[in-house]
């Protein structure tokens, strides 16, 4: 274990278990915030929320290769461990778990967790490998740390539901807590991938949230959802987005919506702006 400004940086599962065992002996509640690093104010808010009530917080920083397809941005995903470590202590975190790929996927690794239900459709239609990679790595992170609770952002809404499903189904003894999306002042959801946007794309990017907000308002005002979604698609097309999906779903199951009056609703969108793929979602 090494430390930076008194923040322990743990590289192995064995060291993580030892650190957490020490906290447990002292009677602390333990919380975890899994991330892929390139931390921004959204991540920092999750860390601060995780520490509420005096919990000891492990923030994991691991760019997980198995959730990227060969043609995706694993190689170029922003990495800044020193910057991440500098953000974690002020946010209220107590340790960083930053394993290497060989620690998470030692030679011969041959297990994967495949979630159905909320993992079906939406992101899976465009990134079929994605939730298998996420579920497997999150399960391993949670089992390595065994936190009382783990925080995930609603920014990745489908991922949050997939992780809840997996933790329930596998009996992992961790409470999964969703945290509302943290946005820039202009409404753009904070994301490590926003760093890819050119200045011109960055200027257009908040349209994604605006379209969600307008569609949500229209649907609340009894505009038929199909109509609201067509209008949203048109606006995004005109702004230069290539829309993967813009959909209205049941907020609890992500099933297509049968009765807008009876269900809690969530709008979800994924769209590409140049080479950058952005996702966002909003409660209706
Ligand atoms: P990532 O590093 O992008 O994998 O994100 C790590 C965690 O932070 C995930 O649970 C994300 O949902 C969450 N997160 C990322 N961006 C935001 C945001 N803008 N607001 C809230 N949570 C976020």
Short mmCIF file of C-alpha atoms and ligand atoms in Angstrom, two decimals:
data_model
loop_
_atom_site.label_atom_id
_atom_site.label_comp_id
_atom_site.label_asym_id
_atom_site.label_seq_id
_atom_site.Cartn_x
_atom_site.Cartn_y
_atom_site.Cartn_z
CA UNK A 1 0.00 0.00 0.00
CA UNK A 2 1.28 3.49 -0.83
CA UNK A 3 -0.09 6.83 0.30
CA UNK A 4 -0.48 10.25 -1.28
CA UNK A 5 -1.24 13.11 1.07
CA UNK A 6 -2.18 10.45 3.68
CA UNK A 7 -4.74 8.80 1.35
CA UNK A 8 -3.98 5.08 1.15
CA UNK A 9 -3.69 3.75 -2.42
CA UNK A 10 -4.36 0.04 -2.46
CA UNK A 11 -3.38 -2.11 -5.46
CA UNK A 12 -4.35 -5.63 -4.43
CA UNK A 13 -7.54 -7.29 -3.22
CA UNK A 14 -5.61 -8.68 -0.26
CA UNK A 15 -4.54 -5.20 0.87
CA UNK A 16 -8.07 -3.87 0.35
CA UNK A 17 -9.49 -6.62 2.58
CA UNK A 18 -6.91 -5.83 5.25
CA UNK A 19 -7.70 -2.11 5.16
CA UNK A 20 -11.45 -2.73 5.38
CA UNK A 21 -10.97 -5.28 8.19
CA UNK A 22 -9.14 -2.58 10.17
CA UNK A 23 -12.03 -0.16 9.67
CA UNK A 24 -14.52 -2.84 10.69
CA UNK A 25 -12.57 -3.51 13.88
CA UNK A 26 -12.87 0.19 14.69
CA UNK A 27 -16.64 -0.09 14.19
CA UNK A 28 -16.92 1.91 10.97
CA UNK A 29 -19.56 1.57 8.29
CA UNK A 30 -17.87 0.99 4.92
CA UNK A 31 -19.01 2.50 1.62
CA UNK A 32 -17.69 2.09 -1.90
CA UNK A 33 -17.80 4.29 -5.00
CA UNK A 34 -16.69 2.36 -8.10
CA UNK A 35 -15.33 4.59 -10.90
CA UNK A 36 -13.17 4.48 -13.98
CA UNK A 37 -11.25 7.55 -12.83
CA UNK A 38 -10.90 10.87 -14.67
CA UNK A 39 -12.90 12.09 -11.72
CA UNK A 40 -15.12 15.15 -11.98
CA UNK A 41 -17.52 16.93 -9.64
CA UNK A 42 -20.17 14.25 -10.25
CA UNK A 43 -17.89 11.56 -8.86
CA UNK A 44 -16.86 13.85 -5.99
CA UNK A 45 -20.52 14.31 -5.03
CA UNK A 46 -20.96 10.53 -4.90
CA UNK A 47 -17.91 10.21 -2.64
CA UNK A 48 -19.21 12.95 -0.33
CA UNK A 49 -22.63 11.30 -0.18
CA UNK A 50 -21.01 7.91 0.51
CA UNK A 51 -19.18 9.35 3.52
CA UNK A 52 -22.36 10.71 5.10
CA UNK A 53 -22.87 9.60 8.67
CA UNK A 54 -19.16 8.92 9.13
CA UNK A 55 -18.70 5.93 6.80
CA UNK A 56 -15.22 5.04 5.58
CA UNK A 57 -15.23 5.34 1.77
CA UNK A 58 -13.22 3.32 -0.74
CA UNK A 59 -13.20 4.85 -4.22
CA UNK A 60 -12.12 2.37 -6.85
CA UNK A 61 -10.37 3.65 -9.97
CA UNK A 62 -10.19 0.99 -12.66
CA UNK A 63 -10.70 1.42 -16.39
CA UNK A 64 -12.30 -1.94 -17.00
CA UNK A 65 -11.17 -3.38 -20.34
CA UNK A 66 -14.00 -5.92 -20.58
CA UNK A 67 -16.73 -3.30 -20.87
CA UNK A 68 -15.19 -1.81 -24.02
CA UNK A 69 -15.55 -3.38 -27.47
CA UNK A 70 -12.47 -3.53 -29.70
CA UNK A 71 -13.63 -0.46 -31.67
CA UNK A 72 -14.36 1.62 -28.55
CA UNK A 73 -12.28 4.06 -26.53
CA UNK A 74 -10.46 1.85 -23.99
CA UNK A 75 -7.06 3.00 -25.28
CA UNK A 76 -7.90 6.69 -25.23
CA UNK A 77 -10.16 6.80 -22.15
CA UNK A 78 -8.80 9.65 -19.99
CA UNK A 79 -6.48 8.45 -17.23
CA UNK A 80 -5.13 10.75 -14.51
CA UNK A 81 -4.42 8.83 -11.33
CA UNK A 82 -2.57 11.68 -9.61
CA UNK A 83 -5.43 14.06 -10.39
CA UNK A 84 -7.97 11.49 -9.19
CA UNK A 85 -6.14 10.91 -5.92
CA UNK A 86 -5.98 14.68 -5.35
CA UNK A 87 -9.79 14.91 -5.75
CA UNK A 88 -10.75 11.99 -3.52
CA UNK A 89 -9.55 13.20 -0.09
CA UNK A 90 -11.19 16.67 -0.34
CA UNK A 91 -14.45 14.98 -1.39
CA UNK A 92 -14.37 12.95 1.83
CA UNK A 93 -12.91 9.64 0.58
CA UNK A 94 -10.62 7.57 2.75
CA UNK A 95 -8.84 5.23 0.35
CA UNK A 96 -8.31 4.50 -3.33
CA UNK A 97 -8.48 1.01 -4.74
CA UNK A 98 -6.56 1.17 -8.02
CA UNK A 99 -5.79 -2.39 -9.10
CA UNK A 100 -3.94 -3.28 -12.28
CA UNK A 101 -5.65 -5.33 -14.97
CA UNK A 102 -3.78 -8.48 -13.84
CA UNK A 103 -5.16 -8.12 -10.31
CA UNK A 104 -8.75 -8.00 -11.56
CA UNK A 105 -8.27 -10.48 -14.42
CA UNK A 106 -5.43 -12.83 -13.49
CA UNK A 107 -4.23 -15.30 -16.09
CA UNK A 108 -6.88 -17.91 -16.80
CA UNK A 109 -9.77 -15.67 -15.72
CA UNK A 110 -12.85 -17.28 -17.31
CA UNK A 111 -15.96 -16.07 -15.49
CA UNK A 112 -18.58 -13.55 -16.55
CA UNK A 113 -21.87 -12.40 -15.09
CA UNK A 114 -24.67 -12.03 -17.58
CA UNK A 115 -27.70 -10.07 -16.38
CA UNK A 116 -31.06 -10.22 -18.16
CA UNK A 117 -34.08 -8.05 -17.31
CA UNK A 118 -33.01 -4.40 -17.14
CA UNK A 119 -29.81 -5.16 -19.10
CA UNK A 120 -31.83 -6.03 -22.19
CA UNK A 121 -32.28 -3.39 -24.90
CA UNK A 122 -31.24 0.29 -24.88
CA UNK A 123 -27.44 0.28 -24.26
CA UNK A 124 -27.24 -3.45 -24.99
CA UNK A 125 -28.56 -2.89 -28.50
CA UNK A 126 -25.56 -0.68 -29.26
CA UNK A 127 -22.94 -2.09 -26.83
CA UNK A 128 -23.80 -5.80 -26.53
CA UNK A 129 -20.65 -6.54 -24.51
CA UNK A 130 -21.16 -3.70 -22.05
CA UNK A 131 -23.27 -4.94 -19.13
CA UNK A 132 -21.49 -8.28 -18.99
CA UNK A 133 -18.25 -6.38 -18.46
CA UNK A 134 -19.79 -3.98 -15.96
CA UNK A 135 -21.64 -6.66 -13.95
CA UNK A 136 -18.58 -8.87 -13.72
CA UNK A 137 -16.21 -6.12 -12.61
CA UNK A 138 -18.68 -4.56 -10.17
CA UNK A 139 -19.40 -7.95 -8.62
CA UNK A 140 -15.67 -8.51 -8.16
CA UNK A 141 -15.17 -5.02 -6.71
CA UNK A 142 -18.05 -5.48 -4.26
CA UNK A 143 -16.89 -8.96 -3.24
CA UNK A 144 -13.34 -7.67 -2.76
CA UNK A 145 -14.47 -4.86 -0.46
CA UNK A 146 -17.81 -6.12 0.94
CA UNK A 147 -19.02 -2.58 1.66
CA UNK A 148 -22.23 -1.92 3.57
CA UNK A 149 -23.30 0.34 0.73
CA UNK A 150 -22.15 1.33 -2.73
CA UNK A 151 -23.12 4.45 -4.64
CA UNK A 152 -23.84 4.66 -8.35
CA UNK A 153 -24.97 7.62 -10.43
CA UNK A 154 -28.37 7.88 -12.09
CA UNK A 155 -26.39 9.37 -14.98
CA UNK A 156 -25.93 5.71 -15.98
CA UNK A 157 -29.51 4.81 -15.18
CA UNK A 158 -29.70 1.44 -16.93
CA UNK A 159 -26.39 0.45 -15.33
CA UNK A 160 -27.77 1.36 -11.89
CA UNK A 161 -30.79 -0.94 -12.43
CA UNK A 162 -28.56 -3.72 -13.78
CA UNK A 163 -26.32 -3.54 -10.71
CA UNK A 164 -29.31 -3.53 -8.35
CA UNK A 165 -30.68 -6.61 -10.15
CA UNK A 166 -27.35 -8.43 -9.98
CA UNK A 167 -26.75 -7.63 -6.30
CA UNK A 168 -30.26 -8.82 -5.41
CA UNK A 169 -30.00 -11.96 -7.54
CA UNK A 170 -26.57 -12.98 -6.25
CA UNK A 171 -27.23 -12.03 -2.62
CA UNK A 172 -24.28 -9.65 -2.42
CA UNK A 173 -24.70 -8.05 1.02
CA UNK A 174 -24.33 -4.44 -0.13
CA UNK A 175 -27.03 -1.80 -0.33
CA UNK A 176 -27.00 -0.12 -3.75
CA UNK A 177 -27.73 3.60 -3.57
CA UNK A 178 -28.50 5.66 -6.67
CA UNK A 179 -27.44 9.31 -6.71
CA UNK A 180 -29.06 12.00 -8.91
CA UNK A 181 -27.12 13.19 -11.94
CA UNK A 182 -24.76 16.11 -11.40
CA UNK A 183 -24.87 18.58 -14.28
CA UNK A 184 -22.87 21.48 -15.61
CA UNK A 185 -24.53 24.90 -15.28
CA UNK A 186 -25.92 24.54 -18.82
CA UNK A 187 -27.52 21.18 -18.07
CA UNK A 188 -24.97 18.83 -19.66
CA UNK A 189 -24.55 15.75 -17.48
CA UNK A 190 -20.98 15.62 -16.19
CA UNK A 191 -19.02 12.78 -17.76
CA UNK A 192 -15.38 11.85 -18.16
CA UNK A 193 -16.13 11.55 -21.89
CA UNK A 194 -17.13 15.23 -22.14
CA UNK A 195 -13.38 15.87 -22.38
CA UNK A 196 -13.53 14.41 -25.92
CA UNK A 197 -15.88 17.18 -27.14
CA UNK A 198 -14.49 19.95 -29.37
CA UNK A 199 -15.49 23.48 -28.32
CA UNK A 200 -18.18 23.51 -31.03
CA UNK A 201 -19.54 20.10 -29.90
CA UNK A 202 -19.41 21.19 -26.26
CA UNK A 203 -21.59 24.17 -27.15
CA UNK A 204 -24.22 21.87 -28.71
CA UNK A 205 -24.03 19.07 -26.11
CA UNK A 206 -26.51 20.59 -23.57
CA UNK A 207 -29.25 20.10 -26.21
CA UNK A 208 -29.35 16.49 -25.09
CA UNK A 209 -30.63 17.46 -21.65
CA UNK A 210 -32.87 20.19 -23.08
CA UNK A 211 -34.58 17.68 -25.35
CA UNK A 212 -35.18 15.33 -22.42
CA UNK A 213 -36.61 18.17 -20.34
CA UNK A 214 -38.89 19.31 -23.17
CA UNK A 215 -40.10 15.79 -23.93
CA UNK A 216 -40.74 15.14 -20.22
CA UNK A 217 -42.77 18.31 -19.95
CA UNK A 218 -44.74 17.49 -23.10
CA UNK A 219 -45.52 13.96 -21.85
CA UNK A 220 -46.59 15.33 -18.46
CA UNK A 221 -48.84 17.72 -20.40
CA UNK A 222 -50.58 14.76 -22.10
CA UNK A 223 -48.79 15.04 -25.46
CA UNK A 224 -48.71 11.45 -26.79
CA UNK A 225 -45.22 10.03 -26.02
CA UNK A 226 -44.62 8.95 -29.64
CA UNK A 227 -45.17 12.54 -30.75
CA UNK A 228 -42.89 13.99 -28.07
CA UNK A 229 -40.16 11.49 -28.99
CA UNK A 230 -40.40 12.28 -32.72
CA UNK A 231 -40.02 15.99 -31.92
CA UNK A 232 -37.03 15.24 -29.69
CA UNK A 233 -35.37 13.11 -32.36
CA UNK A 234 -35.87 15.90 -34.91
CA UNK A 235 -34.33 18.52 -32.62
CA UNK A 236 -31.32 16.31 -31.95
CA UNK A 237 -30.85 15.50 -35.65
CA UNK A 238 -31.01 19.20 -36.51
CA UNK A 239 -28.41 19.99 -33.84
CA UNK A 240 -26.00 17.47 -35.40
CA UNK A 241 -26.48 14.46 -33.09
CA UNK A 242 -26.72 10.92 -34.40
CA UNK A 243 -29.33 9.43 -32.10
CA UNK A 244 -28.88 5.79 -31.02
CA UNK A 245 -32.10 5.83 -29.01
CA UNK A 246 -34.51 8.23 -27.34
CA UNK A 247 -37.06 6.20 -25.43
CA UNK A 248 -39.68 6.34 -22.74
CA UNK A 249 -39.50 3.38 -20.37
CA UNK A 250 -40.85 2.11 -17.08
CA UNK A 251 -38.48 3.67 -14.53
CA UNK A 252 -38.31 0.55 -12.37
CA UNK A 253 -38.00 -2.21 -14.98
CA UNK A 254 -37.05 -0.36 -18.18
CA UNK A 255 -39.83 -2.25 -19.92
CA UNK A 256 -41.52 -0.38 -22.78
CA UNK A 257 -44.37 1.70 -21.46
CA UNK A 258 -47.90 0.34 -21.72
CA UNK A 259 -49.78 2.98 -19.75
CA UNK A 260 -48.17 6.38 -19.17
CA UNK A 261 -50.65 7.12 -16.39
CA UNK A 262 -49.91 4.06 -14.31
CA UNK A 263 -46.14 3.77 -14.40
CA UNK A 264 -43.20 5.73 -13.07
CA UNK A 265 -41.56 6.88 -16.30
CA UNK A 266 -38.01 7.58 -17.39
CA UNK A 267 -36.75 9.07 -20.62
CA UNK A 268 -33.41 7.68 -21.76
CA UNK A 269 -31.21 8.90 -24.58
CA UNK A 270 -27.91 7.96 -26.22
CA UNK A 271 -26.55 10.01 -29.08
CA UNK A 272 -23.26 10.59 -30.81
CA UNK A 273 -21.79 14.01 -31.39
CA UNK A 274 -18.82 13.60 -33.72
CA UNK A 275 -16.79 10.76 -32.21
CA UNK A 276 -18.22 11.17 -28.71
CA UNK A 277 -21.12 9.06 -27.49
CA UNK A 278 -23.19 10.75 -24.78
CA UNK A 279 -25.97 9.28 -22.64
CA UNK A 280 -28.49 10.96 -20.38
CA UNK A 281 -31.89 10.31 -18.80
CA UNK A 282 -34.63 12.08 -16.90
CA UNK A 283 -37.60 11.20 -14.72
CA UNK A 284 -40.92 12.22 -16.26
P1 LIG B 1 -17.61 6.29 -14.42
O1 LIG B 1 -16.28 6.65 -13.90
O2 LIG B 1 -18.06 7.14 -15.55
O3 LIG B 1 -17.74 4.81 -14.67
O4 LIG B 1 -18.65 6.62 -13.28
C1 LIG B 1 -18.48 6.11 -11.98
C2 LIG B 1 -19.74 6.35 -11.19
O5 LIG B 1 -20.01 7.75 -11.14
C3 LIG B 1 -20.97 5.69 -11.85
O6 LIG B 1 -21.81 5.20 -10.83
C4 LIG B 1 -21.60 6.84 -12.58
O7 LIG B 1 -22.99 6.69 -12.78
C5 LIG B 1 -21.31 7.99 -11.62
N1 LIG B 1 -21.37 9.26 -12.34
C6 LIG B 1 -20.69 9.62 -13.46
N2 LIG B 1 -21.05 10.85 -13.86
C7 LIG B 1 -21.99 11.28 -12.98
C8 LIG B 1 -22.77 12.47 -12.86
N3 LIG B 1 -22.67 13.46 -13.73
N4 LIG B 1 -23.64 12.55 -11.84
C9 LIG B 1 -23.77 11.54 -10.95
N5 LIG B 1 -23.07 10.40 -11.01
C10 LIG B 1 -22.19 10.26 -12.01
#
